[in-house]
Amino acid sequence: MDTLATFAQTEMAAVAAGLLGALVLLVAYLRSGKKTLERDAKDFEAVSSSLNMLNNADSVLQRSQVKTSVKEYFDLFDGARNNVGTISDDASVKHREAEYQTMLVNFYDLVTDFYEWGWGQSFHFGPRWKNEEFMESIKRAEYHLCNVLNMRPGVRAIDVGCGVGGPLRNMAIFSGSTIDGVTINEYQVRVGNKYNERMGLKDTCTIHQGDFQKLEELFEQQTFDVAYAIEATCHSPDRVQTFSQVNKVLKKGGLFAGYEWVMLDKYDPNNKDHVRIKEGIEVGNGLPTLRTGPQIIEALEKSGFEVLEYYDANRGVHEERQIPWYASLDGSFTLNGFRMTYIGRLCTHAMVSTLEFLRIAPTGSTKVSAMLNATAIDLCDGGREEIFTPSFFFVARKK
């Protein structure tokens, strides 16, 4: 049997598995209603927990609002994927920069549950060594920031763009520091603070709803000893504005470290396939436009920081001793990581599509699932071609 036939059979099996899963979930749905989640880090472990995506008691969006939110989001990327280069022109980028709040709120209202279902509570990547489990690599990337920032008991840190707070909690437990997280998304605040309380961390971990472009509205100047951002400020419409706000809430001499999504030196803006990959990553991840490493360093320096160190943490991505950061999306998997693989995503997509057809999942759920599947392919392509990294590391000091 040739490779294409084998692959086609695998895809058909994945779809069949997804449909079977949907039928099992239909029975579960008929026995229950909208569920109040425990927020004990186990809410998305069971297959039946897919019923909770975009449809649980913490949800900010009502079922009837999901379709509208999807439309508003995709309108900001009009022409994406159909016409390569369309969303890279200045007018398209400036439109998303001007509407970044709407873009981000809608994006994370729609994808947060999918991220937790398929990835966990730490919405980021990390360099990974041979024989290292996926979650070990994720936590190692977080703990590296703790070490670089000298986080310990008595240190107060700010997590700039914290999501539901997975890294925040891991780093607080590891370092003993007190950490305030900021996210623009109300749903993530609700969910994250429930996780903090359930894990016994409410006295040291707090998530605030706010815009990292306007941190002064949340905190007094010189409040924090250190700051970090993990693959979050890629959403910023203006890095100088964001980094300047971080600078203002840091104490003099305070350190700021993070990981940034950037295009690498091998990216060629005249290569149509490179542009396809870049735009696919942008539309699938709520990004105004992707920048380069030198542009990040320049923005830090313009924001009042002295840049101490920077490098691509995935610079050895294809060395024999490493597992590529995108491998989990590309089909290399363990049983525990099945959902994030290509076949696992096919199963999930078939299941979500069936649930939406049966009017169990909100209208628009399938389009969100399809978007995330497509951008996973773009991320893998960017990693394989070494034109993109999610882990451009930097550490800088406030002057």
Short mmCIF file of C-alpha atoms in Angstrom, two decimals:
data_model
loop_
_atom_site.label_atom_id
_atom_site.label_comp_id
_atom_site.label_asym_id
_atom_site.label_seq_id
_atom_site.Cartn_x
_atom_site.Cartn_y
_atom_site.Cartn_z
CA MET A 1 0.00 0.00 0.00
CA ASP A 2 1.51 3.38 -0.97
CA THR A 3 2.06 6.27 1.45
CA LEU A 4 -0.86 8.37 0.17
CA ALA A 5 -3.31 5.52 0.59
CA THR A 6 -2.04 4.86 4.11
CA PHE A 7 -2.36 8.54 4.97
CA ALA A 8 -5.90 8.71 3.55
CA GLN A 9 -6.91 5.67 5.60
CA THR A 10 -5.41 7.28 8.71
CA GLU A 11 -7.41 10.45 8.10
CA MET A 12 -10.61 8.46 7.58
CA ALA A 13 -9.96 6.57 10.81
CA ALA A 14 -9.44 9.86 12.64
CA VAL A 15 -12.71 11.25 11.31
CA ALA A 16 -14.52 8.04 12.27
CA ALA A 17 -13.06 8.25 15.74
CA GLY A 18 -14.20 11.85 15.99
CA LEU A 19 -17.73 10.95 14.94
CA LEU A 20 -17.85 8.10 17.43
CA GLY A 21 -16.63 10.47 20.11
CA ALA A 22 -19.37 12.92 19.20
CA LEU A 23 -22.02 10.23 19.64
CA VAL A 24 -20.64 9.37 23.07
CA LEU A 25 -20.71 13.04 23.94
CA LEU A 26 -24.31 13.35 22.76
CA VAL A 27 -25.32 10.82 25.39
CA ALA A 28 -23.32 12.74 27.99
CA TYR A 29 -24.94 16.00 26.88
CA LEU A 30 -28.44 14.62 27.19
CA ARG A 31 -27.64 13.67 30.77
CA SER A 32 -26.31 17.08 31.74
CA GLY A 33 -26.54 20.78 30.95
CA LYS A 34 -24.02 23.61 30.88
CA LYS A 35 -21.41 22.48 33.36
CA THR A 36 -19.79 24.38 36.21
CA LEU A 37 -16.13 23.41 35.95
CA GLU A 38 -14.07 22.60 39.02
CA ARG A 39 -11.00 24.48 37.72
CA ASP A 40 -8.76 21.92 39.38
CA ALA A 41 -6.55 21.39 36.29
CA LYS A 42 -8.53 18.25 35.39
CA ASP A 43 -11.54 19.81 33.67
CA PHE A 44 -10.29 19.01 30.16
CA GLU A 45 -8.77 15.57 30.78
CA ALA A 46 -11.75 13.42 29.75
CA VAL A 47 -13.01 13.19 26.16
CA SER A 48 -16.43 14.29 27.38
CA SER A 49 -14.89 17.57 28.54
CA SER A 50 -14.97 18.79 24.91
CA LEU A 51 -18.62 19.60 25.65
CA ASN A 52 -17.32 22.39 27.86
CA MET A 53 -15.51 24.24 25.07
CA LEU A 54 -17.22 27.59 24.47
CA ASN A 55 -20.06 26.32 26.62
CA ASN A 56 -19.48 26.31 30.37
CA ALA A 57 -20.68 28.32 33.34
CA ASP A 58 -17.58 30.57 33.27
CA SER A 59 -18.05 31.51 29.61
CA VAL A 60 -18.26 35.22 28.86
CA LEU A 61 -19.76 34.58 25.42
CA GLN A 62 -23.31 33.34 25.26
CA ARG A 63 -23.92 30.53 22.77
CA SER A 64 -25.69 32.95 20.45
CA GLN A 65 -22.69 35.33 20.48
CA VAL A 66 -20.05 32.85 19.30
CA LYS A 67 -20.97 33.16 15.61
CA THR A 68 -20.80 36.98 15.78
CA SER A 69 -17.46 36.88 17.58
CA VAL A 70 -16.06 34.57 14.91
CA LYS A 71 -17.22 36.91 12.14
CA GLU A 72 -15.76 40.01 13.82
CA TYR A 73 -12.43 38.24 14.23
CA PHE A 74 -12.14 37.00 10.65
CA ASP A 75 -13.21 40.37 9.25
CA LEU A 76 -9.90 41.74 10.57
CA PHE A 77 -8.05 39.24 8.37
CA ASP A 78 -10.16 39.67 5.26
CA GLY A 79 -8.59 37.84 2.33
CA ALA A 80 -6.22 35.76 4.46
CA ARG A 81 -5.25 32.34 3.07
CA ASN A 82 -7.19 32.97 -0.16
CA ASN A 83 -4.86 35.68 -1.48
CA VAL A 84 -1.29 35.52 -0.17
CA GLY A 85 0.03 38.97 0.65
CA THR A 86 -3.39 40.54 1.22
CA ILE A 87 -3.07 40.94 5.00
CA SER A 88 0.57 42.06 4.80
CA ASP A 89 -0.14 45.43 3.20
CA ASP A 90 0.09 48.52 5.40
CA ALA A 91 -3.65 49.19 5.42
CA SER A 92 -4.50 45.69 6.63
CA VAL A 93 -1.82 45.74 9.36
CA LYS A 94 -2.83 49.21 10.54
CA HIS A 95 -6.48 48.13 10.67
CA ARG A 96 -5.60 45.26 13.02
CA GLU A 97 -3.33 47.50 15.08
CA ALA A 98 -6.18 49.99 15.52
CA GLU A 99 -8.64 47.23 16.42
CA TYR A 100 -6.25 45.12 18.52
CA GLN A 101 -8.50 45.12 21.59
CA THR A 102 -11.47 43.74 19.65
CA MET A 103 -9.18 41.26 17.90
CA LEU A 104 -7.64 39.93 21.13
CA VAL A 105 -10.83 39.78 23.17
CA ASN A 106 -12.62 37.87 20.41
CA PHE A 107 -9.62 35.64 19.75
CA TYR A 108 -9.18 34.51 23.35
CA ASP A 109 -12.92 34.24 23.99
CA LEU A 110 -12.93 31.74 21.14
CA VAL A 111 -9.67 29.79 21.56
CA THR A 112 -8.96 29.60 25.30
CA ASP A 113 -10.97 26.41 25.82
CA PHE A 114 -9.45 24.82 22.70
CA TYR A 115 -5.96 25.64 24.02
CA GLU A 116 -6.69 24.07 27.39
CA TRP A 117 -8.24 21.02 25.74
CA GLY A 118 -5.32 20.40 23.41
CA TRP A 119 -2.30 21.99 25.08
CA GLY A 120 -2.78 22.64 28.80
CA GLN A 121 -2.70 25.82 30.87
CA SER A 122 0.67 27.12 29.64
CA PHE A 123 -0.07 28.58 26.21
CA HIS A 124 3.46 28.53 24.84
CA PHE A 125 6.25 26.46 23.29
CA GLY A 126 9.76 25.73 24.49
CA PRO A 127 13.03 24.20 23.30
CA ARG A 128 12.99 20.48 24.00
CA TRP A 129 15.78 17.95 24.44
CA LYS A 130 15.82 14.28 23.54
CA ASN A 131 14.07 12.12 26.17
CA GLU A 132 12.39 15.21 27.65
CA GLU A 133 8.61 15.09 28.01
CA PHE A 134 6.57 17.91 26.51
CA MET A 135 5.47 19.40 29.85
CA GLU A 136 9.01 19.15 31.20
CA SER A 137 10.20 21.37 28.34
CA ILE A 138 7.38 23.84 28.96
CA LYS A 139 8.19 24.18 32.65
CA ARG A 140 11.94 24.35 31.97
CA ALA A 141 11.35 27.38 29.74
CA GLU A 142 9.39 29.00 32.57
CA TYR A 143 11.93 28.13 35.25
CA HIS A 144 14.69 29.60 33.09
CA LEU A 145 12.96 32.97 33.45
CA CYS A 146 12.82 32.49 37.23
CA ASN A 147 16.56 31.91 37.31
CA VAL A 148 17.45 34.78 34.99
CA LEU A 149 15.25 37.18 36.98
CA ASN A 150 16.48 35.85 40.33
CA MET A 151 12.89 35.26 41.44
CA ARG A 152 12.57 34.10 45.05
CA PRO A 153 10.41 34.73 48.15
CA GLY A 154 9.93 38.46 48.65
CA VAL A 155 10.19 39.31 44.94
CA ARG A 156 7.11 40.76 43.25
CA ALA A 157 6.80 40.05 39.52
CA ILE A 158 4.40 40.96 36.75
CA ASP A 159 3.39 38.49 34.03
CA VAL A 160 2.64 40.60 30.94
CA GLY A 161 -0.09 38.77 29.00
CA CYS A 162 -0.65 35.85 31.36
CA GLY A 163 -3.50 33.90 29.74
CA VAL A 164 -5.18 31.62 32.28
CA GLY A 165 -2.02 31.73 34.39
CA GLY A 166 -0.38 28.36 33.84
CA PRO A 167 3.19 29.74 33.78
CA LEU A 168 2.37 32.18 36.57
CA ARG A 169 1.38 29.38 38.93
CA ASN A 170 4.29 27.13 37.95
CA MET A 171 6.76 29.96 38.48
CA ALA A 172 5.23 31.03 41.79
CA ILE A 173 5.48 27.49 43.14
CA PHE A 174 9.04 27.10 41.84
CA SER A 175 10.38 30.47 43.04
CA GLY A 176 8.18 31.47 45.97
CA SER A 177 7.64 34.89 44.36
CA THR A 178 4.43 36.90 44.38
CA ILE A 179 3.14 37.34 40.82
CA ASP A 180 0.48 39.60 39.30
CA GLY A 181 -0.73 38.59 35.86
CA VAL A 182 -2.42 40.84 33.30
CA THR A 183 -4.68 39.72 30.46
CA ILE A 184 -7.13 41.73 28.38
CA ASN A 185 -9.60 38.85 28.30
CA GLU A 186 -12.34 38.66 30.96
CA TYR A 187 -12.88 34.93 30.55
CA GLN A 188 -9.21 34.21 31.23
CA VAL A 189 -9.37 36.33 34.39
CA ARG A 190 -12.37 34.39 35.67
CA VAL A 191 -10.78 31.04 34.90
CA GLY A 192 -7.26 31.92 36.03
CA ASN A 193 -8.21 33.26 39.43
CA LYS A 194 -10.34 30.19 40.09
CA TYR A 195 -7.30 28.04 39.31
CA ASN A 196 -5.22 30.20 41.67
CA GLU A 197 -7.69 29.67 44.50
CA ARG A 198 -8.13 25.95 43.90
CA MET A 199 -4.36 25.46 43.95
CA GLY A 200 -3.97 27.39 47.21
CA LEU A 201 -2.17 30.29 45.51
CA LYS A 202 -4.67 33.13 45.86
CA ASP A 203 -2.37 34.99 48.29
CA THR A 204 0.60 34.95 45.91
CA CYS A 205 -0.99 34.82 42.44
CA THR A 206 -3.54 37.33 41.15
CA ILE A 207 -4.77 37.86 37.60
CA HIS A 208 -6.06 41.28 36.59
CA GLN A 209 -8.08 42.27 33.55
CA GLY A 210 -6.28 45.01 31.68
CA ASP A 211 -4.39 46.12 28.59
CA PHE A 212 -0.61 45.73 28.62
CA GLN A 213 -0.50 48.89 26.53
CA LYS A 214 -1.90 50.72 29.59
CA LEU A 215 -0.32 49.12 32.66
CA GLU A 216 -0.24 52.50 34.45
CA GLU A 217 -4.02 52.26 34.73
CA LEU A 218 -3.63 49.14 36.88
CA PHE A 219 -0.47 49.72 38.89
CA GLU A 220 1.54 52.53 40.42
CA GLN A 221 4.89 53.33 38.86
CA GLN A 222 7.84 51.29 40.21
CA THR A 223 5.59 48.61 41.72
CA PHE A 224 7.44 45.48 40.54
CA ASP A 225 10.90 44.08 41.11
CA VAL A 226 10.91 42.10 37.85
CA ALA A 227 8.73 41.51 34.80
CA TYR A 228 8.39 38.81 32.16
CA ALA A 229 6.33 38.05 29.06
CA ILE A 230 5.96 34.59 27.53
CA GLU A 231 4.94 34.64 23.86
CA ALA A 232 2.37 37.33 24.64
CA THR A 233 3.56 40.73 23.43
CA CYS A 234 3.48 39.42 19.85
CA HIS A 235 -0.15 40.59 20.12
CA SER A 236 0.95 44.18 20.72
CA PRO A 237 0.15 46.76 18.05
CA ASP A 238 3.08 48.89 19.31
CA ARG A 239 6.00 47.21 21.09
CA VAL A 240 7.52 50.52 22.20
CA GLN A 241 4.25 51.44 23.93
CA THR A 242 3.99 48.02 25.58
CA PHE A 243 7.62 47.86 26.70
CA SER A 244 7.48 51.48 27.91
CA GLN A 245 4.54 50.59 30.13
CA VAL A 246 6.47 47.63 31.53
CA ASN A 247 9.37 49.98 32.17
CA LYS A 248 7.19 52.40 34.12
CA VAL A 249 5.79 49.80 36.53
CA LEU A 250 9.26 48.31 37.17
CA LYS A 251 11.55 49.59 39.90
CA LYS A 252 14.77 51.25 38.76
CA GLY A 253 17.26 48.57 37.77
CA GLY A 254 14.49 45.96 37.50
CA LEU A 255 14.89 43.17 34.98
CA PHE A 256 12.47 42.32 32.16
CA ALA A 257 12.81 38.98 30.34
CA GLY A 258 10.70 37.08 27.88
CA TYR A 259 10.13 35.00 24.80
CA GLU A 260 8.89 36.63 21.58
CA TRP A 261 7.41 35.27 18.36
CA VAL A 262 9.58 36.57 15.50
CA MET A 263 10.48 35.95 11.88
CA LEU A 264 14.09 34.84 11.45
CA ASP A 265 16.88 35.79 9.04
CA LYS A 266 15.94 33.04 6.58
CA TYR A 267 12.51 34.64 6.04
CA ASP A 268 12.26 36.15 2.56
CA PRO A 269 9.37 38.60 2.08
CA ASN A 270 9.66 38.04 -1.68
CA ASN A 271 9.11 34.30 -1.28
CA LYS A 272 5.38 33.70 -1.67
CA ASP A 273 5.43 30.52 0.39
CA HIS A 274 7.25 32.28 3.23
CA VAL A 275 4.58 35.00 3.18
CA ARG A 276 1.87 32.31 3.21
CA ILE A 277 3.38 30.79 6.35
CA LYS A 278 3.80 34.16 8.08
CA GLU A 279 0.24 35.26 7.32
CA GLY A 280 -1.15 31.89 8.35
CA ILE A 281 0.53 32.21 11.74
CA GLU A 282 -0.85 35.73 12.11
CA VAL A 283 -4.47 34.92 11.26
CA GLY A 284 -4.45 31.80 13.44
CA ASN A 285 -3.01 33.52 16.49
CA GLY A 286 -4.54 37.00 16.65
CA LEU A 287 -1.43 38.94 15.58
CA PRO A 288 -1.36 42.38 13.93
CA THR A 289 1.90 41.39 12.18
CA LEU A 290 5.03 39.42 13.07
CA ARG A 291 8.26 41.35 13.69
CA THR A 292 11.94 40.38 13.66
CA GLY A 293 14.41 39.93 16.50
CA PRO A 294 16.29 43.18 15.75
CA GLN A 295 12.98 45.06 15.81
CA ILE A 296 12.26 43.66 19.28
CA ILE A 297 15.67 44.74 20.56
CA GLU A 298 15.23 48.20 19.06
CA ALA A 299 11.82 48.55 20.73
CA LEU A 300 13.27 47.56 24.12
CA GLU A 301 16.05 50.13 23.81
CA LYS A 302 13.59 52.85 22.78
CA SER A 303 11.50 51.99 25.86
CA GLY A 304 14.23 52.78 28.38
CA PHE A 305 15.86 49.36 28.73
CA GLU A 306 19.46 48.25 28.46
CA VAL A 307 19.38 44.91 26.62
CA LEU A 308 21.71 42.48 28.40
CA GLU A 309 21.26 39.33 26.32
CA TYR A 310 19.18 37.96 23.46
CA TYR A 311 19.11 34.84 21.29
CA ASP A 312 16.75 32.34 19.69
CA ALA A 313 16.17 29.67 22.34
CA ASN A 314 15.36 27.30 19.44
CA ARG A 315 18.60 28.01 17.59
CA GLY A 316 19.52 24.30 17.73
CA VAL A 317 16.06 23.15 16.71
CA HIS A 318 17.27 20.57 14.18
CA GLU A 319 20.28 19.27 16.08
CA GLU A 320 20.22 15.55 16.80
CA ARG A 321 20.09 16.17 20.55
CA GLN A 322 16.88 18.23 20.31
CA ILE A 323 13.24 17.54 19.57
CA PRO A 324 11.90 20.38 17.37
CA TRP A 325 9.62 22.75 19.27
CA TYR A 326 6.87 22.06 16.70
CA ALA A 327 7.14 18.25 16.88
CA SER A 328 4.07 17.87 19.07
CA LEU A 329 1.99 19.60 16.38
CA ASP A 330 3.62 17.65 13.58
CA GLY A 331 2.63 14.10 14.47
CA SER A 332 5.27 13.00 16.97
CA PHE A 333 3.31 12.13 20.04
CA THR A 334 2.80 10.14 23.18
CA LEU A 335 -0.61 8.93 24.32
CA ASN A 336 -0.90 11.90 26.67
CA GLY A 337 -0.09 14.35 23.87
CA PHE A 338 -2.35 12.84 21.22
CA ARG A 339 -4.80 15.75 21.07
CA MET A 340 -2.16 18.22 19.88
CA THR A 341 -0.96 16.04 16.98
CA TYR A 342 -2.28 16.26 13.42
CA ILE A 343 -4.40 13.11 13.74
CA GLY A 344 -5.56 14.16 17.19
CA ARG A 345 -6.65 17.52 15.81
CA LEU A 346 -8.55 15.76 13.02
CA CYS A 347 -10.41 13.72 15.62
CA THR A 348 -11.23 16.84 17.60
CA HIS A 349 -12.33 18.74 14.49
CA ALA A 350 -14.64 15.91 13.39
CA MET A 351 -16.09 15.74 16.87
CA VAL A 352 -16.62 19.51 17.10
CA SER A 353 -18.18 19.61 13.63
CA THR A 354 -20.63 16.86 14.56
CA LEU A 355 -21.49 18.54 17.84
CA GLU A 356 -22.15 21.83 16.06
CA PHE A 357 -24.32 20.04 13.47
CA LEU A 358 -26.31 18.53 16.34
CA ARG A 359 -26.59 22.01 17.87
CA ILE A 360 -24.75 20.95 21.00
CA ALA A 361 -21.64 23.04 20.31
CA PRO A 362 -22.29 26.74 19.55
CA THR A 363 -22.47 27.83 15.91
CA GLY A 364 -18.99 28.93 14.88
CA SER A 365 -17.11 26.29 16.89
CA THR A 366 -16.13 24.36 13.76
CA LYS A 367 -14.63 27.45 12.15
CA VAL A 368 -12.49 28.07 15.23
CA SER A 369 -11.32 24.46 15.19
CA ALA A 370 -10.49 24.68 11.47
CA MET A 371 -8.53 27.90 12.02
CA LEU A 372 -6.43 26.32 14.76
CA ASN A 373 -5.78 23.23 12.65
CA ALA A 374 -4.62 25.38 9.74
CA THR A 375 -2.33 27.54 11.86
CA ALA A 376 -0.75 24.45 13.43
CA ILE A 377 0.36 23.46 9.93
CA ASP A 378 1.72 26.96 9.33
CA LEU A 379 3.68 26.85 12.60
CA CYS A 380 5.20 23.50 11.63
CA ASP A 381 6.11 24.82 8.18
CA GLY A 382 7.72 27.91 9.74
CA GLY A 383 9.70 25.73 12.13
CA ARG A 384 10.86 23.28 9.49
CA GLU A 385 11.98 26.11 7.18
CA GLU A 386 13.65 27.90 10.14
CA ILE A 387 11.98 31.17 9.17
CA PHE A 388 10.00 31.52 12.43
CA THR A 389 10.59 30.97 16.14
CA PRO A 390 8.21 31.37 19.09
CA SER A 391 11.16 31.58 21.50
CA PHE A 392 13.27 34.66 20.79
CA PHE A 393 14.65 35.16 24.30
CA PHE A 394 15.70 38.50 25.75
CA VAL A 395 16.62 39.95 29.13
CA ALA A 396 16.87 43.72 29.71
CA ARG A 397 17.39 46.09 32.63
CA LYS A 398 15.49 49.29 33.34
CA LYS A 399 17.90 52.21 33.10
#
